[in-house]
Short mmCIF file of C-alpha atoms and ligand atoms in Angstrom, two decimals:
data_model
loop_
_atom_site.label_atom_id
_atom_site.label_comp_id
_atom_site.label_asym_id
_atom_site.label_seq_id
_atom_site.Cartn_x
_atom_site.Cartn_y
_atom_site.Cartn_z
CA MET A 381 -27.04 60.39 52.27
CA ASN A 382 -27.00 56.70 53.09
CA TYR A 383 -28.60 55.07 50.09
CA LEU A 384 -26.92 51.67 50.13
CA LYS A 385 -29.46 50.32 52.57
CA ASN A 386 -32.03 50.62 49.76
CA ILE A 387 -30.29 47.95 47.72
CA ASP A 388 -30.77 44.25 48.52
CA ASN A 389 -28.04 41.73 47.67
CA PHE A 390 -25.66 44.49 46.64
CA ASP A 391 -23.81 43.42 43.50
CA ASN A 392 -21.77 45.95 41.57
CA ILE A 393 -20.35 43.83 38.78
CA ALA A 394 -18.21 45.98 36.48
CA LEU A 395 -16.17 45.64 33.29
CA VAL A 396 -12.64 46.72 34.18
CA LEU A 397 -9.74 47.43 31.79
CA TYR A 398 -6.47 46.72 33.59
CA GLN A 399 -4.16 47.42 30.68
CA LYS A 400 -3.89 46.67 26.96
CA ASP A 401 -5.57 43.30 26.20
CA ASP A 402 -6.56 42.77 29.83
CA LEU A 403 -10.31 43.10 30.44
CA ARG A 404 -11.88 41.64 33.58
CA LEU A 405 -15.31 41.34 35.14
CA GLU A 406 -15.19 42.08 38.84
CA GLN A 407 -16.98 43.73 41.72
CA TRP A 408 -16.34 47.45 41.98
CA PRO A 409 -16.82 49.71 45.02
CA LEU A 410 -19.70 52.17 44.94
CA GLU A 411 -19.20 55.87 45.70
CA ASP A 412 -20.01 56.15 49.40
CA SER A 413 -21.89 59.42 49.28
CA LEU A 414 -24.46 61.17 47.16
CA LYS A 415 -24.02 64.95 46.89
CA SER A 416 -27.06 67.18 46.75
CA ASN A 417 -26.67 67.69 42.96
CA GLU A 418 -26.10 64.04 42.12
CA CYS A 419 -28.18 60.95 41.53
CA LEU A 420 -27.60 57.24 42.03
CA LEU A 421 -28.15 55.27 38.84
CA GLN A 422 -28.76 51.64 38.02
CA ALA A 423 -27.22 50.75 34.65
CA HIS A 424 -29.51 49.44 31.94
CA SER A 425 -27.62 49.40 28.61
CA CYS A 426 -24.27 50.70 27.43
CA GLY A 427 -22.90 50.82 23.90
CA ILE A 428 -19.34 49.84 23.04
CA CYS A 429 -17.62 52.25 20.69
CA GLY A 430 -14.50 52.30 18.55
CA THR A 431 -12.76 54.27 21.30
CA ASP A 432 -13.34 51.46 23.85
CA LEU A 433 -12.04 48.93 21.36
CA THR A 434 -8.88 50.98 20.71
CA LEU A 435 -8.28 51.40 24.45
CA TRP A 436 -8.55 47.64 24.89
CA LYS A 437 -6.36 46.80 21.88
CA LYS A 438 -3.70 49.52 22.32
CA GLY A 439 -3.96 50.73 25.91
CA PHE A 440 -4.45 54.33 24.77
CA VAL A 441 -6.51 56.55 22.51
CA ALA A 442 -5.61 60.17 21.67
CA ASP A 443 -4.05 61.44 24.95
CA PHE A 444 -5.94 58.99 27.16
CA VAL A 445 -3.63 56.28 28.47
CA VAL A 446 -4.62 53.31 30.64
CA LYS A 447 -2.28 53.51 33.64
CA ASN A 448 -4.47 51.97 36.35
CA PRO A 449 -7.49 49.65 36.22
CA TYR A 450 -10.65 51.58 35.43
CA VAL A 451 -14.25 50.79 34.53
CA LEU A 452 -15.12 51.06 30.82
CA GLY A 453 -18.32 52.46 29.33
CA HIS A 454 -19.38 55.93 28.25
CA GLU A 455 -22.58 55.32 26.24
CA PRO A 456 -25.04 54.51 29.01
CA SER A 457 -28.71 54.55 29.74
CA ALA A 458 -29.88 54.00 33.29
CA VAL A 459 -32.73 54.14 35.76
CA VAL A 460 -32.63 56.64 38.63
CA ILE A 461 -32.52 54.94 42.04
CA ALA A 462 -32.08 57.96 44.32
CA VAL A 463 -31.58 61.71 43.94
CA GLY A 464 -29.69 64.27 46.02
CA ASN A 465 -31.59 66.91 47.98
CA ASP A 466 -31.30 69.66 45.36
CA VAL A 467 -32.33 67.57 42.35
CA THR A 468 -35.78 68.58 41.13
CA HIS A 469 -35.93 67.43 37.50
CA LEU A 470 -35.53 63.71 38.22
CA LYS A 471 -37.09 61.20 40.60
CA PRO A 472 -36.49 57.53 41.40
CA GLY A 473 -37.75 55.34 38.57
CA ASP A 474 -37.03 57.87 35.80
CA ARG A 475 -35.27 56.46 32.72
CA VAL A 476 -32.32 58.55 31.60
CA ALA A 477 -29.59 58.88 28.98
CA VAL A 478 -26.40 59.75 30.80
CA GLU A 479 -23.87 62.23 29.43
CA PRO A 480 -20.53 61.01 30.75
CA ALA A 481 -19.01 64.50 31.13
CA ILE A 482 -18.18 66.09 34.47
CA PRO A 483 -16.97 69.59 33.60
CA CYS A 484 -15.85 72.02 36.31
CA LEU A 485 -18.15 74.82 35.06
CA GLU A 486 -15.58 77.36 36.30
CA CYS A 487 -12.72 77.34 33.81
CA GLU A 488 -12.44 79.60 30.74
CA PHE A 489 -13.82 76.87 28.46
CA CYS A 490 -16.79 76.03 30.65
CA ARG A 491 -17.60 79.70 31.16
CA SER A 492 -17.63 80.29 27.40
CA GLY A 493 -19.97 77.32 26.94
CA ARG A 494 -17.38 74.91 25.53
CA TYR A 495 -17.42 72.53 28.47
CA ASN A 496 -16.30 69.66 26.23
CA LEU A 497 -12.86 71.31 26.20
CA CYS A 498 -12.67 71.62 30.00
CA PRO A 499 -9.37 70.11 31.15
CA ILE A 500 -10.95 68.96 34.41
CA SER A 501 -13.71 67.20 32.50
CA ASN A 502 -11.14 65.48 30.34
CA GLN A 503 -9.67 63.92 33.46
CA GLN A 504 -12.99 63.07 35.07
CA SER A 505 -15.36 62.06 32.33
CA HIS A 506 -16.82 58.63 32.85
CA GLY A 507 -15.27 55.84 30.84
CA LEU A 508 -12.05 57.41 29.58
CA PRO A 509 -8.97 56.65 31.66
CA PRO A 510 -8.42 57.38 34.47
CA ALA A 511 -12.12 58.00 35.28
CA ASP A 512 -14.42 55.06 35.91
CA GLY A 513 -17.16 54.58 33.35
CA CYS A 514 -20.70 53.30 33.40
CA LEU A 515 -20.24 49.56 32.87
CA ARG A 516 -21.04 48.88 36.52
CA ARG A 517 -24.43 48.09 37.94
CA TYR A 518 -24.60 51.16 40.19
CA TYR A 519 -22.86 54.50 40.01
CA VAL A 520 -23.33 58.11 41.00
CA HIS A 521 -23.48 60.92 38.44
CA ARG A 522 -24.27 64.64 38.31
CA ALA A 523 -28.00 64.94 37.84
CA ASP A 524 -27.76 67.83 35.38
CA PHE A 525 -25.97 65.53 32.96
CA CYS A 526 -28.76 62.92 33.16
CA TYR A 527 -31.51 63.49 30.58
CA LYS A 528 -34.95 62.00 31.11
CA LEU A 529 -36.08 59.89 28.16
CA PRO A 530 -39.51 60.56 26.64
CA GLU A 531 -41.96 57.66 26.95
CA ASN A 532 -41.56 56.68 23.31
CA VAL A 533 -37.77 56.30 23.58
CA SER A 534 -36.56 52.96 24.99
CA LEU A 535 -33.59 52.49 27.31
CA GLU A 536 -31.82 50.69 24.45
CA GLU A 537 -32.27 53.72 22.22
CA GLY A 538 -31.17 55.75 25.25
CA ALA A 539 -27.81 53.97 25.07
CA ILE A 540 -27.35 55.28 21.52
CA VAL A 541 -27.88 58.91 22.55
CA GLU A 542 -24.24 59.51 23.50
CA ALA A 543 -22.93 58.44 20.09
CA LEU A 544 -25.71 60.34 18.36
CA ALA A 545 -24.91 63.45 20.40
CA VAL A 546 -21.29 63.23 19.19
CA VAL A 547 -22.46 63.28 15.58
CA VAL A 548 -24.96 66.07 16.28
CA HIS A 549 -21.98 67.99 17.65
CA ALA A 550 -19.97 67.13 14.53
CA CYS A 551 -22.78 68.30 12.21
CA ARG A 552 -23.08 71.52 14.19
CA ARG A 553 -19.29 72.10 14.17
CA VAL A 554 -19.10 71.81 10.38
CA ASN A 555 -22.43 73.57 9.88
CA VAL A 556 -24.18 70.91 7.83
CA GLY A 557 -27.13 72.68 6.24
CA ILE A 558 -29.95 72.51 3.76
CA GLY A 559 -28.81 71.51 0.28
CA HIS A 560 -25.29 70.47 1.26
CA ASN A 561 -23.58 67.54 -0.37
CA VAL A 562 -21.91 65.59 2.41
CA VAL A 563 -19.29 62.83 2.35
CA VAL A 564 -18.87 60.63 5.40
CA CYS A 565 -15.74 58.47 5.64
CA GLY A 566 -16.32 55.20 7.48
CA ALA A 567 -19.64 53.42 7.94
CA GLY A 568 -19.20 52.36 11.55
CA PRO A 569 -21.92 53.39 14.00
CA VAL A 570 -20.49 56.92 14.21
CA GLY A 571 -20.21 57.26 10.43
CA ILE A 572 -23.66 55.87 9.70
CA MET A 573 -25.19 58.10 12.36
CA SER A 574 -23.27 61.10 10.96
CA ALA A 575 -24.78 60.38 7.56
CA LEU A 576 -28.30 60.02 8.98
CA CYS A 577 -27.84 63.14 11.08
CA ALA A 578 -26.60 65.11 8.07
CA LYS A 579 -29.81 64.07 6.27
CA ALA A 580 -31.87 65.18 9.27
CA PHE A 581 -30.02 68.53 9.16
CA GLY A 582 -31.19 69.03 5.57
CA ALA A 583 -28.30 67.71 3.49
CA ASN A 584 -29.09 67.16 -0.17
CA LYS A 585 -26.98 64.12 -0.95
CA VAL A 586 -24.95 62.03 1.48
CA LEU A 587 -22.25 59.60 0.35
CA ILE A 588 -20.51 57.19 2.72
CA THR A 589 -17.32 55.10 2.32
CA ASP A 590 -16.09 51.94 3.98
CA ILE A 591 -13.81 48.98 3.40
CA ASP A 592 -16.54 46.64 4.71
CA LYS A 593 -19.27 45.95 2.14
CA SER A 594 -21.76 44.70 4.73
CA ARG A 595 -21.66 48.06 6.48
CA LEU A 596 -22.25 49.83 3.18
CA ASP A 597 -25.23 47.53 2.53
CA LEU A 598 -26.72 48.56 5.87
CA ALA A 599 -26.04 52.22 5.05
CA LYS A 600 -27.99 51.82 1.79
CA GLU A 601 -30.86 50.09 3.59
CA LEU A 602 -31.02 53.01 6.02
CA GLY A 603 -31.50 55.46 3.17
CA ILE A 604 -28.01 56.91 2.71
CA ASP A 605 -27.91 58.06 -0.92
CA GLU A 606 -24.56 56.81 -2.19
CA VAL A 607 -21.90 54.38 -1.03
CA ILE A 608 -18.30 53.89 -2.15
CA HIS A 609 -16.43 50.73 -1.34
CA ILE A 610 -12.78 51.42 -0.52
CA ASP A 611 -10.37 48.73 -1.72
CA ILE A 612 -7.36 49.30 0.54
CA ASN A 613 -5.17 46.97 -1.51
CA ASN A 614 -5.72 49.06 -4.58
CA PHE A 615 -6.22 52.57 -3.26
CA ASN A 616 -5.32 55.91 -4.79
CA ASP A 617 -6.74 58.77 -2.73
CA LYS A 618 -6.87 61.33 -5.56
CA GLN A 619 -8.52 58.87 -7.96
CA VAL A 620 -11.15 57.80 -5.41
CA ALA A 621 -11.75 61.46 -4.54
CA GLN A 622 -12.42 62.18 -8.22
CA THR A 623 -14.91 59.27 -8.40
CA ILE A 624 -16.65 60.61 -5.29
CA LYS A 625 -16.84 64.14 -6.72
CA GLU A 626 -18.37 62.85 -9.96
CA GLN A 627 -20.85 60.72 -8.03
CA MET A 628 -21.84 63.63 -5.77
CA SER A 629 -22.81 66.18 -8.39
CA SER A 630 -22.61 66.93 -12.10
CA ASP A 631 -20.17 69.82 -11.53
CA ALA A 632 -17.83 67.37 -9.71
CA LEU A 633 -16.63 70.15 -7.39
CA GLY A 634 -16.69 67.94 -4.30
CA ALA A 635 -18.45 67.81 -0.96
CA ASP A 636 -19.52 70.97 0.82
CA VAL A 637 -18.74 69.12 4.02
CA THR A 638 -16.89 65.88 4.79
CA ILE A 639 -17.11 64.11 8.13
CA GLU A 640 -14.13 61.80 8.69
CA CYS A 641 -15.10 58.92 10.99
CA THR A 642 -12.27 56.40 10.63
CA GLY A 643 -9.12 58.10 11.92
CA VAL A 644 -7.22 56.13 9.26
CA GLU A 645 -4.51 58.11 7.45
CA SER A 646 -5.52 57.23 3.88
CA SER A 647 -9.13 58.11 4.69
CA VAL A 648 -8.23 61.51 6.17
CA CYS A 649 -6.27 62.28 2.98
CA LEU A 650 -9.28 61.21 0.89
CA ALA A 651 -11.53 63.43 3.01
CA ILE A 652 -9.41 66.49 2.17
CA TYR A 653 -9.23 65.69 -1.57
CA ALA A 654 -12.97 64.93 -1.83
CA THR A 655 -14.00 68.24 -0.25
CA LYS A 656 -14.86 71.26 -2.37
CA SER A 657 -12.51 74.28 -2.20
CA GLY A 658 -13.76 76.42 0.66
CA GLY A 659 -15.46 73.41 2.27
CA LYS A 660 -15.02 71.84 5.67
CA VAL A 661 -13.71 68.54 6.98
CA GLY A 662 -14.90 67.49 10.44
CA ILE A 663 -12.30 65.33 12.18
CA VAL A 664 -14.22 62.82 14.28
CA GLY A 665 -12.16 59.63 13.84
CA LEU A 666 -9.28 59.23 16.28
CA GLY A 667 -6.28 57.22 15.25
CA GLY A 668 -2.80 58.42 15.97
CA ASN A 669 -1.41 61.31 13.99
CA PRO A 670 -1.91 60.80 10.26
CA ARG A 671 0.29 62.48 7.65
CA ILE A 672 -2.08 64.60 5.60
CA PRO A 673 -1.88 66.90 2.52
CA LEU A 674 -1.89 70.10 4.55
CA SER A 675 -0.77 72.41 1.72
CA CYS A 676 -3.62 71.14 -0.45
CA ALA A 677 -6.04 71.97 2.36
CA ALA A 678 -4.42 75.41 2.82
CA MET A 679 -4.37 76.39 -0.84
CA ARG A 680 -7.98 75.35 -1.35
CA GLU A 681 -9.13 76.83 2.00
CA VAL A 682 -10.50 73.50 3.13
CA ASP A 683 -11.04 73.95 6.88
CA LEU A 684 -10.09 71.04 9.12
CA ILE A 685 -12.42 71.20 12.10
CA GLY A 686 -11.80 69.28 15.31
CA VAL A 687 -14.72 67.56 16.96
CA CYS A 688 -14.42 66.78 20.65
CA ARG A 689 -17.30 64.73 21.97
CA ILE A 690 -20.42 66.62 23.01
CA LYS A 691 -21.35 70.17 23.86
CA ASP A 692 -24.97 70.42 24.92
CA ASP A 693 -26.13 68.06 22.17
CA TYR A 694 -28.10 65.48 24.19
CA GLN A 695 -31.44 67.29 24.00
CA LEU A 696 -31.37 67.47 20.22
CA ALA A 697 -30.15 63.88 19.91
CA ILE A 698 -33.09 62.70 22.05
CA LYS A 699 -35.51 64.83 20.02
CA LEU A 700 -34.22 63.39 16.75
CA ILE A 701 -35.03 59.90 18.07
CA SER A 702 -38.37 60.68 19.75
CA SER A 703 -39.69 62.64 16.76
CA GLY A 704 -38.87 59.72 14.46
CA LYS A 705 -36.55 61.88 12.34
CA LEU A 706 -33.72 59.49 13.00
CA ASN A 707 -34.30 55.77 13.59
CA VAL A 708 -31.42 54.30 15.60
CA LYS A 709 -33.03 50.89 16.26
CA PRO A 710 -31.58 49.16 13.14
CA LEU A 711 -28.07 50.17 14.27
CA ILE A 712 -28.29 47.92 17.35
CA THR A 713 -27.24 44.57 15.88
CA HIS A 714 -26.10 42.69 19.01
CA LYS A 715 -26.86 42.66 22.74
CA PHE A 716 -24.89 40.91 25.48
CA ARG A 717 -25.51 40.52 29.21
CA ILE A 718 -22.84 42.12 31.43
CA GLU A 719 -21.60 38.62 32.35
CA GLU A 720 -20.81 38.13 28.61
CA ALA A 721 -19.18 41.54 28.15
CA ILE A 722 -15.77 40.17 27.14
CA ASP A 723 -17.46 38.10 24.40
CA ALA A 724 -18.98 41.35 23.15
CA PHE A 725 -15.52 42.91 22.83
CA ASN A 726 -14.17 39.80 21.09
CA LEU A 727 -17.06 39.90 18.62
CA LEU A 728 -16.27 43.52 17.76
CA LYS A 729 -12.56 42.76 17.46
CA SER A 730 -13.27 39.83 15.12
CA GLY A 731 -14.54 42.25 12.49
CA GLN A 732 -17.40 39.80 11.76
CA GLN A 733 -19.75 41.08 9.08
CA GLY A 734 -23.12 42.43 10.12
CA VAL A 735 -21.92 43.72 13.51
CA LEU A 736 -22.59 47.41 14.08
CA LYS A 737 -23.69 48.72 17.48
CA VAL A 738 -23.18 46.28 20.32
CA LEU A 739 -24.93 46.89 23.64
CA ILE A 740 -23.98 45.45 27.00
CA GLN A 741 -26.98 45.14 29.29
CA TYR A 742 -27.73 44.75 32.98
P1 NAD B 1286 -15.76 51.72 14.04
O1 NAD B 1286 -14.38 51.17 14.18
O2 NAD B 1286 -16.93 50.82 14.24
O3 NAD B 1286 -15.92 52.38 12.59
C1 NAD B 1286 -14.87 52.75 11.77
C2 NAD B 1286 -15.24 52.31 10.35
O4 NAD B 1286 -14.23 52.78 9.46
C3 NAD B 1286 -15.32 50.80 10.17
O5 NAD B 1286 -16.56 50.43 9.59
C4 NAD B 1286 -14.15 50.47 9.25
O6 NAD B 1286 -14.41 49.38 8.40
C5 NAD B 1286 -14.02 51.78 8.48
N1 NAD B 1286 -12.72 51.98 7.85
C6 NAD B 1286 -11.50 51.59 8.26
N2 NAD B 1286 -10.56 51.98 7.38
C7 NAD B 1286 -11.21 52.64 6.40
C8 NAD B 1286 -10.80 53.29 5.22
N3 NAD B 1286 -9.51 53.34 4.87
N4 NAD B 1286 -11.74 53.88 4.45
C9 NAD B 1286 -13.04 53.84 4.78
N5 NAD B 1286 -13.50 53.23 5.90
C10 NAD B 1286 -12.59 52.63 6.69
O7 NAD B 1286 -15.82 52.95 15.05
P2 NAD B 1286 -17.02 53.95 15.44
O8 NAD B 1286 -17.57 53.53 16.75
O9 NAD B 1286 -17.94 54.14 14.30
O10 NAD B 1286 -16.16 55.26 15.70
C11 NAD B 1286 -15.53 55.90 14.60
C12 NAD B 1286 -14.36 56.75 15.05
O11 NAD B 1286 -14.84 57.87 15.77
C13 NAD B 1286 -13.35 56.07 15.95
O12 NAD B 1286 -12.06 56.45 15.53
C14 NAD B 1286 -13.65 56.63 17.32
O13 NAD B 1286 -12.52 56.61 18.16
C15 NAD B 1286 -14.05 58.03 16.95
N6 NAD B 1286 -14.83 58.79 17.92
C16 NAD B 1286 -14.50 60.09 18.10
C17 NAD B 1286 -15.20 60.88 18.95
C18 NAD B 1286 -14.83 62.34 19.12
O14 NAD B 1286 -15.32 62.98 20.04
N7 NAD B 1286 -14.03 62.88 18.23
C19 NAD B 1286 -16.29 60.34 19.67
C20 NAD B 1286 -16.63 59.01 19.44
C21 NAD B 1286 -15.91 58.23 18.56
ZN1 ZN B 1287 -14.14 73.60 33.07
#
């Protein structure tokens, strides 16, 4: 399908990561065909996440290594410009949240419903190297991974759906349920959303940690029950775990579930110690390969549960926003135009207080 003729003054400005510390704004070629199951999208907003920041600072995250220039961005919302012949659930003008996955739907993992583990998807998913992401004005994506936003959900909220879907997946993986006491380590956007999501899933008490007091203040304002400030210069994981246990409940047994959202070694250790025997720790934070008290986890049957992105969690994430059960608007603290995208990354790197979710907008 020749759709380019529909676009006047074609400009496909993109944010490209060449290698560690080397981000550039430049024009990027557009896919030259639209398959029958795809749609052409015009970017609206895209969140920057800790993973993007790590890729920029280190040149890799987990097993994803920047080898060739690629377009960043995997938390997008967009407007549909054109749809392939077989697409019936979307039409031009629809506003969508875009799930950046492109699973093969044929491998063992896809066939068993765990498409987030699909090795093909891991090589193709938008925004993780080597696959180009969504920080470009126009791009093509599989229509069945584009979710129409209800009228009462804005395109800015739409750009939060990806991160929220990750934490919905985390809460589902660790089975957060009614009456649970939940600890969340790290009050970044993912941690704060995990805490809010745990509340929405029926948790009794949710406690969140961070080294940054301003983030804990925001967590309190958003209704998270308890906060613990971590002083990294004076940190003893077992002692802090004991304080957390006492703060969580009078029996001081520990959290039913802990969701680790920092990837920092000392925090992963704390997560294990703060969890009740027989409880679960969801590993969301990514940061190298921390040394952890594995025997302690084994002898207390604390399950360490991996969390890999999203597995059919967009619909619930969108419902949580549209029903008002989870308000993501206060998490968006800064917005930048695409032309200022590098400033947005520098702001996040600076660690300035009061910065939480940063959106880049077209
Ligand atoms: P972020 O960097 O904004 O948040 C991390 C927070 O942890 C910060 O507020 C920081 O101050 C805090 N922190 C650092 N050291 C700490 C410590 N010792 N104790 C307590 N808090 C500490 O990042 P984010 O966007 O919120 O993402 C969180 C993590 O989740 C990142 O590691 C990211 O790569 C990961 N992530 C994983 C998946 C997945 O599928 N598993 C998906 C998205 C993001
Ligand atoms: Zn597959």
